[in-house]
Amino acid sequence: MPGRRDAAKRRGPQRDHRDRDTEGKLKSHYRKSEPAPPPPIDREITISDGITVKELSEKLGVKAGLVIKQLVDRKIFATINQTLDMKLADEVSRAFGASTAKMSYEEESVQDVSSTELDSDLEIRPPIVTIMGHVDHGKTSLLDAIRTANVAGREAGGITQHIGAYHVEINGRKIVFIDTPGHEAFTRMRARGSKVTDIVVLVVAADDGVMPQTREAIDHARAAKVPIIVAVNKIDKPDAQPERVKQQLTDLGLMPEDWGGDTPFVPVSAKKHQNLELLLEMILLVADMQEIKGNPTRPAVATVLEAQLDRGRGPVATLLIKNGTLRVGDHYLCGTVFGRVRALYDDRGNQIKEVGPSMPVELVGLESLPDVGDQLQVVTDLAKARQIAEFREVRAREQQMAKTRITLDQFHAQLREGQTKELNIILKADVGGTAEVLSDTLQKLSTEKVTIRVLHAGVGAITETDVVLASASNAIIIGFNVRPERKAAESAELEKVDIRLHTIIYELTDEIKKAMVGMLEPVFKEVYKGRAEVRETFRITKVGTVAGCYVLDGSLTRDCQVRLLRDNVVVHTGKLESLKRFKNDASEVKSGFECGLSIANYNDLKVGDIIEGFVKEKVAPDLSA
């Protein structure tokens, strides 16, 4: 027995030793199964949105299978042609020891072309000049005087609300002008104008001096690092004080040349056409000093200044060519839009085959509306461009998705109850830039008690779809310079959806502000009378244009006001000059009857136009609300 005990004692330590070996092997096994730390970052690669697994593997210099394995480890099952978002591509790249520099497809294309560009390819291009300044200081009138065309008369309230791009010629050389709005709400449109410009002409009224938007325009120009030329306008006025303007601008860091500074000052009068030649010569002189050049032989790169829906032509975009030449037939990528150039029109409405650097152009034949500020790039790799457009569209839809019916009067009543409220708005405007600006402006009106949410901002007439969305989300619809389609108006009346129509931004913001602070007191209410379609037009000497019309619904009365609608966009608002049935004057023409009418001080009537009649009735404030 003692021998067995001795043997057991001898075996005990051996078994313990084997247990320790097993434990060590298990620990070693678990250590091996832990994920290995990522390798140190030793290089940088450039990635763009919509990059595929194959492209990423080529940039990393590894097999596509290894990239797919990294994705599978993250529980993402992808094929070799799968597109990746920027964040995921960055994570995978770091797993292979590479950091990433993010760049858009357009920037990458420009970089590739620029790397092969020769100095001999560069030519002097027309300077792009942005007219900036405070509201009502005469920017559009000055540009008007330069290009002798009337734009200010067509703007609602005489305020520029869109970006207009035009070109003029002097001494055989071209200058491209961009007219930006001066109203405080249009900061983003001014900023966009300064980003694409070479020279800023700052217009300051000699009788008004430096104002808030003048200072803001100077800040935009300095941020864009572009030279400033000051045009002191309205010097023909008796109370003009150009020396005071010089002193005020000197305090802001713009020292006149005749005072020893480096800022050119040109006194002008847009009304009297004084010193306009001098201003243009000064622009060309500054442009020559800047050595502004472009390459007309390379594929075009352009910026979208404006985008709108045209009933006859579909989506239309106003572009400014930054470099290269855009031709009919070129394929392009512009934000989420991929397509082919079908037609080009210059700033005077003439159809052209191609357009070179710096020039403004209207592009027709877009698949859908691009966003204002998007960059258009002519592409050769059609499959890649189409893939990126689809990827961006899906991503935009996802972002949109990640984001009860009410009238402004009811909203005012709810506010008086002291509750925190949210006002949902669906916004429709005639052009994309205005919709973007108004959306920002309205949302900035939000306070602690009231939150304003713009559920949808779009371009074109108010449609039935907008009414359905407003009905489902308890929103009001605001139309800026557009009108509801007939079915949409009927649907809104049926669903009790409130539609507010405006043409001037002051009135719109004032109405929303009044509703927010509980001060909405309507003094006048617009009452719809009827609408008629223009079937024929006649030019009569000493009378003007007379329209032969058919009353579609309601009635037109001799004393009513009228709106002229063309493609559901308000072209003119005025009063009836005359209303006749056959040769006799008529006080009222009802639905189903024909009539002849003329509009006071307005002759631009065309077949197919809709004339909408309305009256404004004075309404006593509703104290019970």
Coordinates of C-alpha atoms in Angstrom, one line a residue:
M1 CA 0.0 0.0 0.0
P2 CA 2.8 2.4 0.8
G3 CA 4.1 1.8 -2.7
R4 CA 0.7 2.8 -4.2
R5 CA 0.5 6.0 -2.2
D6 CA 4.1 6.9 -3.2
A7 CA 3.1 6.3 -6.9
A8 CA 0.0 8.5 -6.5
K9 CA 2.1 11.2 -5.0
R10 CA 4.4 10.9 -7.9
R11 CA 1.5 11.1 -10.5
G12 CA -0.2 14.1 -8.8
P13 CA 2.4 16.7 -9.8
Q14 CA 2.5 15.3 -13.3
R15 CA -1.3 15.7 -13.7
D16 CA -1.1 19.2 -12.4
H17 CA 1.7 19.9 -14.9
R18 CA -0.5 18.7 -17.8
D19 CA -3.4 20.8 -16.6
R20 CA -1.1 23.9 -16.6
D21 CA -0.1 23.0 -20.2
T22 CA -3.7 22.8 -21.3
E23 CA -4.6 26.1 -19.7
G24 CA -1.6 27.8 -21.4
K25 CA -2.7 26.4 -24.8
L26 CA -6.3 27.6 -24.2
K27 CA -5.1 31.1 -23.3
S28 CA -2.8 31.1 -26.3
H29 CA -5.8 30.1 -28.5
Y30 CA -8.0 32.9 -27.2
R31 CA -5.2 35.4 -27.6
K32 CA -4.9 34.4 -31.3
S33 CA -8.7 34.8 -31.9
E34 CA -8.7 38.4 -30.7
P35 CA -8.8 40.9 -33.6
A36 CA -5.4 42.1 -34.5
P37 CA -4.7 45.9 -34.0
P38 CA -5.0 47.9 -37.2
P39 CA -1.6 48.5 -39.0
P40 CA -0.1 52.0 -38.6
I41 CA -1.2 54.6 -41.1
D42 CA 1.6 54.9 -43.7
R43 CA -0.1 56.4 -46.8
E44 CA -3.0 58.5 -48.0
I45 CA -5.5 57.7 -50.8
T46 CA -8.2 59.9 -52.3
I47 CA -11.8 58.6 -52.3
S48 CA -15.0 60.1 -53.8
D49 CA -18.6 59.5 -53.1
G50 CA -20.0 56.4 -54.9
I51 CA -16.6 54.6 -54.9
T52 CA -17.0 50.9 -55.7
V53 CA -15.3 47.9 -53.9
K54 CA -13.1 47.3 -57.0
E55 CA -12.0 51.0 -57.2
L56 CA -11.2 51.0 -53.5
S57 CA -9.1 47.8 -53.7
E58 CA -7.1 49.3 -56.7
K59 CA -6.4 52.5 -54.7
L60 CA -5.3 50.4 -51.7
G61 CA -3.2 48.1 -53.9
V62 CA -4.8 44.9 -52.5
K63 CA -7.0 42.2 -53.9
A64 CA -10.8 42.9 -54.0
G65 CA -11.4 39.7 -52.0
L66 CA -9.5 41.2 -49.0
V67 CA -11.7 44.3 -49.1
I68 CA -14.8 42.1 -49.3
K69 CA -13.5 40.1 -46.3
Q70 CA -13.2 43.3 -44.3
L71 CA -16.8 44.2 -45.2
V72 CA -18.0 40.7 -44.3
D73 CA -16.3 41.1 -40.9
R74 CA -18.5 44.2 -40.4
K75 CA -21.6 42.1 -41.4
I76 CA -21.9 43.9 -44.8
F77 CA -22.2 41.5 -47.8
A78 CA -21.1 43.3 -50.9
T79 CA -20.1 42.5 -54.5
I80 CA -17.1 43.8 -56.4
N81 CA -19.3 46.5 -58.0
Q82 CA -21.1 47.6 -54.8
T83 CA -20.9 51.4 -54.0
L84 CA -19.6 52.4 -50.6
D85 CA -20.3 55.6 -48.6
M86 CA -17.4 57.8 -47.5
K87 CA -17.5 56.7 -43.8
L88 CA -17.4 52.9 -44.6
A89 CA -14.6 53.4 -47.3
D90 CA -12.6 55.3 -44.7
E91 CA -12.9 52.5 -42.1
V92 CA -11.9 49.8 -44.6
S93 CA -9.0 51.9 -45.8
R94 CA -7.7 52.3 -42.2
A95 CA -7.8 48.5 -41.8
F96 CA -5.2 48.4 -44.6
G97 CA -3.0 51.2 -43.2
A98 CA -4.3 54.1 -45.3
S99 CA -5.9 57.4 -44.4
T100 CA -8.4 59.0 -46.8
A101 CA -8.8 62.4 -48.3
K102 CA -12.4 63.0 -49.3
M103 CA -13.1 64.5 -52.7
S104 CA -16.1 64.8 -54.9
Y105 CA -16.2 63.0 -58.3
E106 CA -16.2 66.5 -60.0
E107 CA -13.1 67.7 -58.0
E108 CA -11.3 64.5 -58.8
S109 CA -12.0 64.8 -62.5
V110 CA -10.9 68.5 -62.5
Q111 CA -7.7 67.5 -60.7
D112 CA -7.0 64.7 -63.2
V113 CA -7.5 67.1 -66.2
S114 CA -5.5 70.0 -64.5
S115 CA -2.5 67.7 -63.9
T116 CA -2.2 67.2 -67.7
E117 CA -3.0 70.8 -68.7
L118 CA -0.2 72.8 -70.4
D119 CA 0.3 76.6 -70.0
S120 CA 0.1 76.9 -73.8
D121 CA -3.6 75.7 -73.6
L122 CA -4.6 78.7 -71.3
E123 CA -6.2 81.8 -72.9
I124 CA -7.4 85.0 -71.5
R125 CA -11.1 84.7 -70.7
P126 CA -13.8 87.3 -70.0
P127 CA -13.9 88.5 -66.3
I128 CA -16.9 87.4 -64.2
V129 CA -18.2 90.5 -62.4
T130 CA -20.7 90.3 -59.5
I131 CA -22.8 93.4 -58.8
M132 CA -23.3 93.5 -55.0
G133 CA -24.7 96.1 -52.5
H134 CA -27.6 97.1 -50.4
V135 CA -31.3 96.8 -51.5
D136 CA -32.5 99.7 -53.7
H137 CA -29.0 101.2 -54.2
G138 CA -29.4 100.7 -58.0
K139 CA -27.6 97.5 -58.8
T140 CA -30.1 96.2 -61.4
S141 CA -30.6 99.8 -62.7
L142 CA -26.8 100.1 -63.2
L143 CA -26.7 96.7 -65.0
D144 CA -29.7 97.8 -66.9
A145 CA -28.0 101.0 -68.1
I146 CA -25.0 98.9 -69.1
R147 CA -26.8 96.4 -71.2
T148 CA -29.8 98.6 -72.0
A149 CA -32.5 96.1 -71.1
N150 CA -35.3 96.5 -68.5
V151 CA -35.1 93.9 -65.8
A152 CA -36.0 96.0 -62.8
G153 CA -39.5 96.7 -64.1
R154 CA -40.2 92.9 -64.2
E155 CA -39.1 92.2 -60.6
A156 CA -41.9 92.2 -58.0
G157 CA -41.7 95.4 -56.1
G158 CA -38.6 96.4 -58.1
I159 CA -36.5 94.0 -56.0
T160 CA -34.1 91.5 -57.6
Q161 CA -35.1 88.1 -56.3
H162 CA -33.2 85.8 -58.7
I163 CA -29.6 85.7 -59.9
G164 CA -29.4 87.1 -63.4
A165 CA -26.2 86.5 -65.5
Y166 CA -25.6 88.6 -68.6
H167 CA -22.6 89.6 -70.8
V168 CA -21.8 92.8 -72.5
E169 CA -19.1 93.8 -75.1
I170 CA -16.8 96.8 -74.9
N171 CA -13.9 97.5 -77.4
G172 CA -14.2 93.9 -78.7
R173 CA -13.8 92.3 -75.2
K174 CA -16.6 90.6 -73.2
I175 CA -17.5 91.2 -69.5
V176 CA -19.9 88.8 -67.7
F177 CA -22.1 90.3 -65.0
I178 CA -24.0 88.5 -62.2
D179 CA -26.7 90.5 -60.5
T180 CA -27.3 89.4 -56.9
P181 CA -30.2 90.4 -54.6
G182 CA -29.6 93.1 -52.0
H183 CA -32.4 92.0 -49.6
E184 CA -31.1 90.7 -46.2
A185 CA -32.8 87.3 -46.7
F186 CA -30.7 86.5 -49.8
T187 CA -27.3 86.1 -48.1
R188 CA -26.7 82.6 -49.6
M189 CA -27.4 83.9 -53.1
R190 CA -24.9 86.7 -52.6
A191 CA -22.3 84.2 -51.2
R192 CA -22.9 82.0 -54.2
G193 CA -22.3 84.9 -56.5
S194 CA -19.1 85.8 -54.8
K195 CA -17.7 82.2 -55.1
V196 CA -17.9 82.1 -58.9
T197 CA -16.7 85.7 -59.5
D198 CA -13.4 87.3 -60.4
I199 CA -14.3 90.9 -59.5
V200 CA -16.9 92.4 -57.2
V201 CA -18.5 95.8 -58.1
L202 CA -19.9 97.2 -54.9
V203 CA -22.7 99.6 -55.6
V204 CA -23.3 102.2 -52.9
A205 CA -25.9 105.0 -53.2
A206 CA -24.3 108.4 -52.8
D207 CA -27.5 109.7 -51.0
D208 CA -27.8 106.7 -48.7
G209 CA -24.2 105.6 -47.8
V210 CA -23.1 102.4 -46.3
M211 CA -25.9 100.0 -45.1
P212 CA -26.0 96.5 -43.5
Q213 CA -26.0 94.6 -46.8
T214 CA -23.1 96.8 -48.0
R215 CA -21.0 95.5 -45.1
E216 CA -22.1 92.0 -45.7
A217 CA -21.2 92.2 -49.4
I218 CA -17.7 93.5 -48.4
D219 CA -17.3 90.4 -46.1
H220 CA -18.3 88.0 -48.9
A221 CA -15.9 89.6 -51.4
R222 CA -13.0 89.4 -48.8
A223 CA -13.9 85.8 -48.0
A224 CA -13.7 84.9 -51.7
K225 CA -10.4 86.9 -52.0
V226 CA -11.5 88.9 -55.0
P227 CA -10.8 92.5 -55.8
I228 CA -13.4 95.2 -55.2
I229 CA -14.4 98.1 -57.4
V230 CA -16.7 100.6 -55.7
A231 CA -19.4 102.2 -57.9
V232 CA -20.9 105.3 -56.1
N233 CA -24.3 105.4 -57.7
K234 CA -27.0 108.2 -57.9
I235 CA -24.5 111.0 -58.0
D236 CA -27.1 113.0 -60.1
K237 CA -29.3 113.4 -57.0
P238 CA -29.2 116.9 -55.3
D239 CA -28.5 115.3 -51.8
A240 CA -25.7 113.0 -53.1
Q241 CA -22.6 113.0 -50.8
P242 CA -19.9 110.8 -52.6
E243 CA -17.2 112.1 -50.2
R244 CA -19.2 110.8 -47.2
V245 CA -19.4 107.4 -48.9
K246 CA -15.6 107.4 -49.4
Q247 CA -15.1 108.2 -45.7
Q248 CA -17.5 105.4 -44.5
L249 CA -15.9 102.8 -46.8
T250 CA -12.4 103.9 -45.6
D251 CA -13.5 103.1 -42.1
L252 CA -14.4 99.6 -43.4
G253 CA -10.9 99.1 -44.9
L254 CA -11.6 100.2 -48.5
M255 CA -9.3 103.2 -49.1
P256 CA -9.9 105.1 -52.4
E257 CA -7.1 105.3 -54.8
D258 CA -7.2 109.1 -54.9
W259 CA -6.7 109.0 -51.1
G260 CA -3.6 106.8 -51.4
G261 CA -5.4 103.5 -51.1
D262 CA -5.8 100.6 -53.6
T263 CA -9.6 100.4 -54.1
P264 CA -10.9 102.0 -57.4
F265 CA -13.9 104.3 -56.9
V266 CA -16.0 105.3 -59.9
P267 CA -18.8 107.8 -59.5
V268 CA -21.7 106.8 -61.7
S269 CA -25.4 107.5 -62.4
A270 CA -27.4 104.6 -63.8
K271 CA -30.3 107.0 -64.5
K272 CA -28.3 109.6 -66.4
H273 CA -25.9 107.0 -67.9
Q274 CA -22.9 108.9 -66.5
N275 CA -19.4 107.3 -66.4
L276 CA -20.5 103.8 -67.5
E277 CA -17.7 103.6 -70.0
L278 CA -15.2 104.5 -67.3
L279 CA -16.6 101.8 -65.0
L280 CA -16.3 99.1 -67.8
E281 CA -12.7 100.2 -68.6
M282 CA -11.8 100.0 -64.9
I283 CA -13.2 96.4 -64.8
L284 CA -11.1 95.5 -67.8
L285 CA -8.0 97.1 -66.2
V286 CA -8.4 95.2 -62.9
A287 CA -9.1 92.0 -64.9
D288 CA -5.8 92.5 -66.9
M289 CA -3.9 92.9 -63.6
Q290 CA -5.4 89.6 -62.3
E291 CA -4.4 87.6 -65.5
I292 CA -7.7 85.7 -65.6
K293 CA -7.3 82.7 -67.9
G294 CA -9.2 79.6 -68.9
N295 CA -8.7 76.5 -71.1
P296 CA -11.4 76.3 -73.9
T297 CA -10.1 72.9 -75.1
R298 CA -10.8 70.9 -71.9
P299 CA -14.2 69.4 -70.9
A300 CA -16.5 72.0 -69.3
V301 CA -16.9 72.6 -65.6
A302 CA -19.9 74.9 -64.7
T303 CA -21.8 76.1 -61.7
V304 CA -25.6 76.1 -61.4
L305 CA -26.8 79.6 -60.7
E306 CA -30.5 79.0 -61.1
A307 CA -32.9 76.1 -61.8
Q308 CA -36.6 76.2 -62.7
L309 CA -39.3 74.2 -64.3
D310 CA -40.6 75.5 -67.6
R311 CA -43.9 74.1 -68.9
G312 CA -42.8 74.0 -72.5
R313 CA -39.1 73.0 -72.0
G314 CA -39.1 71.0 -68.7
P315 CA -36.3 71.5 -66.2
V316 CA -34.1 74.4 -67.2
A317 CA -30.8 75.4 -65.4
T318 CA -28.8 78.7 -65.7
L319 CA -25.1 77.8 -65.7
L320 CA -21.9 79.8 -65.5
I321 CA -19.1 78.0 -67.3
K322 CA -16.0 78.1 -65.0
N323 CA -13.6 76.5 -67.4
G324 CA -13.6 74.5 -70.6
T325 CA -16.2 74.4 -73.4
L326 CA -19.8 73.0 -73.1
R327 CA -21.2 71.6 -76.4
V328 CA -24.6 70.2 -77.5
G329 CA -24.3 66.4 -77.2
D330 CA -21.9 66.3 -74.2
H331 CA -22.8 64.0 -71.4
Y332 CA -22.6 65.6 -67.9
L333 CA -23.0 64.9 -64.2
C334 CA -24.6 67.6 -62.0
G335 CA -25.3 66.6 -58.4
T336 CA -27.9 63.8 -58.7
V337 CA -28.6 64.5 -62.4
F338 CA -26.9 62.6 -65.2
G339 CA -27.8 63.4 -68.8
R340 CA -26.9 64.7 -72.2
V341 CA -26.9 68.4 -73.4
R342 CA -29.9 68.7 -75.7
A343 CA -30.0 72.5 -76.2
L344 CA -28.1 75.6 -75.1
Y345 CA -29.4 79.2 -75.1
D346 CA -27.3 82.3 -74.4
D347 CA -28.4 85.1 -72.1
R348 CA -30.3 86.8 -74.9
G349 CA -32.4 83.7 -75.7
N350 CA -30.5 82.7 -78.9
Q351 CA -29.9 79.0 -79.4
I352 CA -26.2 78.1 -79.6
K353 CA -24.1 75.0 -80.3
E354 CA -21.3 75.6 -77.7
V355 CA -20.2 78.0 -75.0
G356 CA -16.8 78.8 -73.7
P357 CA -15.2 79.8 -70.3
S358 CA -16.9 82.5 -68.2
M359 CA -20.0 82.7 -70.3
P360 CA -23.6 82.3 -68.9
V361 CA -25.8 79.7 -70.6
E362 CA -29.3 78.2 -70.2
L363 CA -29.2 74.4 -70.3
V364 CA -32.4 72.6 -71.6
G365 CA -33.1 68.9 -71.5
L366 CA -32.3 68.0 -67.9
E367 CA -33.7 64.7 -66.5
S368 CA -34.6 66.5 -63.3
L369 CA -33.9 69.8 -61.4
P370 CA -30.3 70.1 -60.0
D371 CA -29.7 71.9 -56.7
V372 CA -28.6 75.5 -57.0
G373 CA -24.8 75.7 -56.5
D374 CA -24.2 72.2 -57.8
Q375 CA -21.2 71.8 -60.1
L376 CA -21.8 70.4 -63.6
Q377 CA -18.9 68.3 -65.0
V378 CA -18.7 67.0 -68.6
V379 CA -17.9 63.2 -68.3
T380 CA -16.5 60.6 -70.6
D381 CA -17.0 57.5 -68.4
L382 CA -20.8 57.3 -68.8
A383 CA -21.3 54.2 -66.7
K384 CA -19.3 55.6 -63.7
A385 CA -21.2 58.9 -63.9
R386 CA -24.6 57.2 -64.1
Q387 CA -23.6 55.0 -61.1
I388 CA -22.6 58.1 -59.0
A389 CA -25.8 59.9 -59.9
E390 CA -27.9 56.9 -58.8
F391 CA -25.9 56.6 -55.6
R392 CA -26.4 60.3 -54.8
E393 CA -30.1 60.1 -55.5
V394 CA -30.6 57.1 -53.2
R395 CA -28.6 58.9 -50.4
A396 CA -30.7 62.1 -50.9
R397 CA -33.9 60.1 -50.7
E398 CA -32.7 58.5 -47.5
Q399 CA -31.9 61.9 -45.9
Q400 CA -35.3 63.2 -46.9
M401 CA -37.0 60.3 -45.3
A402 CA -35.0 60.6 -42.1
K403 CA -36.6 64.1 -41.7
T404 CA -51.9 67.9 -38.4
R405 CA -53.9 70.5 -41.2
I406 CA -53.8 74.1 -39.9
T407 CA -54.4 77.7 -41.1
L408 CA -52.4 80.7 -39.9
D409 CA -55.5 82.1 -38.1
Q410 CA -55.9 78.8 -36.1
F411 CA -52.1 78.8 -35.5
H412 CA -52.5 82.3 -34.0
A413 CA -55.4 81.1 -31.8
Q414 CA -53.2 78.1 -30.6
L415 CA -50.4 80.5 -29.7
R416 CA -52.7 82.6 -27.6
E417 CA -53.4 79.5 -25.5
G418 CA -49.7 79.7 -24.5
Q419 CA -48.7 76.3 -25.8
T420 CA -45.4 75.5 -27.6
K421 CA -46.3 74.9 -31.3
E422 CA -44.8 73.7 -34.5
L423 CA -45.8 75.3 -37.8
N424 CA -45.3 73.0 -40.8
I425 CA -44.9 74.7 -44.1
I426 CA -44.8 73.4 -47.7
L427 CA -43.0 75.9 -49.9
K428 CA -43.3 76.3 -53.7
A429 CA -41.4 79.0 -55.7
D430 CA -40.9 79.8 -59.3
V431 CA -37.1 79.1 -59.2
G432 CA -34.8 76.9 -57.1
G433 CA -32.6 79.7 -55.6
T434 CA -35.6 81.5 -54.2
A435 CA -37.1 78.3 -52.8
E436 CA -33.7 77.6 -51.0
V437 CA -33.4 81.1 -49.6
L438 CA -37.1 81.3 -48.4
S439 CA -36.7 77.9 -46.8
D440 CA -33.7 79.2 -44.8
T441 CA -35.4 82.5 -44.0
L442 CA -38.6 81.0 -42.7
Q443 CA -36.8 78.4 -40.5
K444 CA -34.6 81.2 -39.0
L445 CA -37.8 82.8 -37.7
S446 CA -38.2 79.9 -35.2
T447 CA -38.3 80.9 -31.5
E448 CA -38.4 79.0 -28.2
K449 CA -42.2 78.9 -28.3
V450 CA -42.6 78.4 -32.0
T451 CA -40.7 76.1 -34.3
I452 CA -41.1 76.5 -38.1
R453 CA -40.5 73.3 -40.2
V454 CA -40.3 73.5 -43.9
L455 CA -41.4 69.9 -44.8
H456 CA -40.8 70.4 -48.6
A457 CA -39.4 73.2 -50.7
G458 CA -39.9 72.8 -54.4
V459 CA -40.1 74.6 -57.8
G460 CA -43.2 75.0 -60.0
A461 CA -46.9 75.3 -59.6
I462 CA -48.7 74.0 -56.4
T463 CA -49.8 70.5 -57.3
E464 CA -52.3 68.0 -55.9
T465 CA -49.3 66.1 -54.4
D466 CA -48.4 69.2 -52.4
V467 CA -52.0 69.4 -51.1
V468 CA -52.0 65.7 -50.1
L469 CA -48.7 66.2 -48.2
A470 CA -50.1 69.3 -46.5
S471 CA -53.3 67.4 -45.6
A472 CA -51.4 64.5 -44.1
S473 CA -48.9 66.6 -42.1
N474 CA -51.2 69.4 -41.0
A475 CA -49.2 72.0 -42.9
I476 CA -49.9 75.2 -44.7
I477 CA -48.8 75.8 -48.3
I478 CA -46.9 78.9 -49.3
G479 CA -46.7 79.8 -53.0
F480 CA -44.1 82.4 -53.9
N481 CA -44.6 83.8 -57.5
V482 CA -46.6 80.6 -58.4
R483 CA -50.2 79.6 -58.4
P484 CA -52.0 76.3 -57.6
E485 CA -53.2 74.1 -60.5
R486 CA -56.9 74.0 -60.8
K487 CA -57.2 70.5 -59.4
A488 CA -54.9 71.4 -56.5
A489 CA -57.1 74.4 -55.7
E490 CA -60.2 72.3 -55.7
S491 CA -58.5 69.6 -53.6
A492 CA -57.2 72.2 -51.1
E493 CA -60.7 73.6 -50.7
L494 CA -62.1 70.1 -50.1
E495 CA -59.4 69.2 -47.6
K496 CA -59.4 72.6 -45.9
V497 CA -55.7 73.1 -46.6
D498 CA -54.6 76.8 -46.2
I499 CA -52.8 78.1 -49.3
R500 CA -51.0 81.5 -49.0
L501 CA -49.8 83.2 -52.2
H502 CA -47.1 85.9 -52.2
T503 CA -44.9 87.7 -54.7
I504 CA -42.7 89.9 -52.4
I505 CA -40.6 88.4 -49.6
Y506 CA -41.3 91.3 -47.1
E507 CA -45.0 90.5 -47.1
L508 CA -44.4 86.7 -46.7
T509 CA -42.0 87.1 -43.7
D510 CA -44.2 89.8 -42.1
E511 CA -47.3 87.6 -42.3
I512 CA -45.5 84.6 -40.7
K513 CA -44.0 86.9 -38.0
K514 CA -47.4 88.3 -37.2
A515 CA -48.8 84.8 -36.9
M516 CA -46.0 83.8 -34.6
V517 CA -46.4 86.7 -32.2
G518 CA -50.2 86.4 -32.2
M519 CA -50.7 89.6 -34.2
L520 CA -52.4 88.2 -37.4
E521 CA -55.1 90.7 -38.1
P522 CA -56.2 90.3 -41.7
V523 CA -57.5 93.7 -43.0
F524 CA -58.2 92.6 -46.6
K525 CA -59.3 89.2 -47.8
E526 CA -58.8 88.2 -51.4
V527 CA -62.0 86.8 -53.0
Y528 CA -61.7 84.7 -56.1
K529 CA -64.1 85.8 -58.9
G530 CA -63.3 83.6 -61.9
R531 CA -60.8 82.8 -64.6
A532 CA -60.7 83.1 -68.4
E533 CA -58.5 81.7 -71.1
V534 CA -57.0 83.9 -73.8
R535 CA -58.1 82.3 -77.2
E536 CA -56.9 85.1 -79.5
T537 CA -55.1 88.5 -79.3
F538 CA -55.6 91.6 -81.4
R539 CA -53.5 94.7 -81.8
I540 CA -55.6 97.9 -82.1
T541 CA -54.1 101.3 -82.8
K542 CA -54.2 103.7 -79.9
V543 CA -55.7 101.0 -77.7
G544 CA -53.0 98.3 -77.4
T545 CA -53.5 94.6 -77.2
V546 CA -57.0 93.2 -76.7
A547 CA -57.6 89.6 -75.8
G548 CA -60.4 87.5 -77.0
C549 CA -61.2 85.3 -74.0
Y550 CA -63.5 82.4 -72.9
V551 CA -64.6 82.5 -69.2
L552 CA -63.8 79.0 -67.8
D553 CA -65.4 79.4 -64.4
G554 CA -66.9 82.0 -62.1
S555 CA -67.2 85.4 -63.7
L556 CA -65.2 88.5 -64.6
T557 CA -66.5 91.9 -63.5
R558 CA -65.5 95.3 -64.8
D559 CA -64.2 96.5 -61.4
C560 CA -62.2 93.4 -60.5
Q561 CA -58.4 93.1 -60.3
V562 CA -56.7 90.5 -62.5
R563 CA -53.6 88.3 -62.5
L564 CA -52.1 87.1 -65.8
L565 CA -50.8 83.5 -65.4
R566 CA -48.5 81.9 -67.9
D567 CA -47.6 78.3 -67.1
N568 CA -49.1 78.8 -63.7
V569 CA -46.6 81.5 -62.9
V570 CA -47.8 85.1 -62.2
V571 CA -46.5 87.3 -65.0
H572 CA -48.5 90.5 -64.2
T573 CA -51.0 91.8 -61.7
G574 CA -53.2 94.8 -62.6
K575 CA -56.7 96.1 -63.4
L576 CA -59.0 95.7 -66.3
E577 CA -58.9 98.6 -68.8
S578 CA -62.1 97.4 -70.6
L579 CA -64.5 94.5 -70.6
K580 CA -66.8 93.9 -73.6
R581 CA -69.4 91.5 -75.0
F582 CA -69.3 91.9 -78.8
K583 CA -69.2 95.7 -79.2
N584 CA -71.0 96.6 -76.0
D585 CA -69.4 97.4 -72.6
A586 CA -70.2 94.7 -70.0
S587 CA -70.2 95.0 -66.3
E588 CA -69.9 91.2 -65.8
V589 CA -69.2 88.2 -68.1
K590 CA -70.2 84.8 -66.6
S591 CA -68.8 81.3 -67.1
G592 CA -69.3 79.8 -70.6
F593 CA -69.4 83.1 -72.4
E594 CA -66.8 84.8 -74.6
C595 CA -65.6 88.4 -74.1
G596 CA -63.0 90.9 -75.1
L597 CA -60.8 92.6 -72.5
S598 CA -57.7 94.7 -72.1
I599 CA -55.4 95.1 -69.1
A600 CA -54.4 98.6 -68.0
N601 CA -50.8 99.5 -69.0
Y602 CA -50.0 96.0 -70.1
N603 CA -49.9 94.5 -73.7
D604 CA -47.9 91.3 -73.4
L605 CA -50.9 89.0 -73.8
K606 CA -50.4 85.6 -75.5
V607 CA -52.7 82.8 -76.6
G608 CA -53.1 80.2 -73.8
D609 CA -52.6 82.7 -71.0
I610 CA -55.0 82.5 -68.0
I611 CA -56.6 85.7 -66.7
E612 CA -57.7 85.3 -63.1
G613 CA -60.1 87.8 -61.6
F614 CA -60.3 88.7 -57.9
V615 CA -61.4 91.4 -55.5
K616 CA -60.0 92.4 -52.1
E617 CA -62.7 92.8 -49.4
K618 CA -62.1 94.5 -46.1
V619 CA -62.6 92.0 -43.2
A620 CA -63.1 92.9 -39.6
P621 CA -60.6 91.2 -37.2
D622 CA -62.0 88.0 -35.7
L623 CA -61.8 88.6 -31.9
S624 CA -63.2 85.2 -31.0
A625 CA -60.1 83.4 -32.6

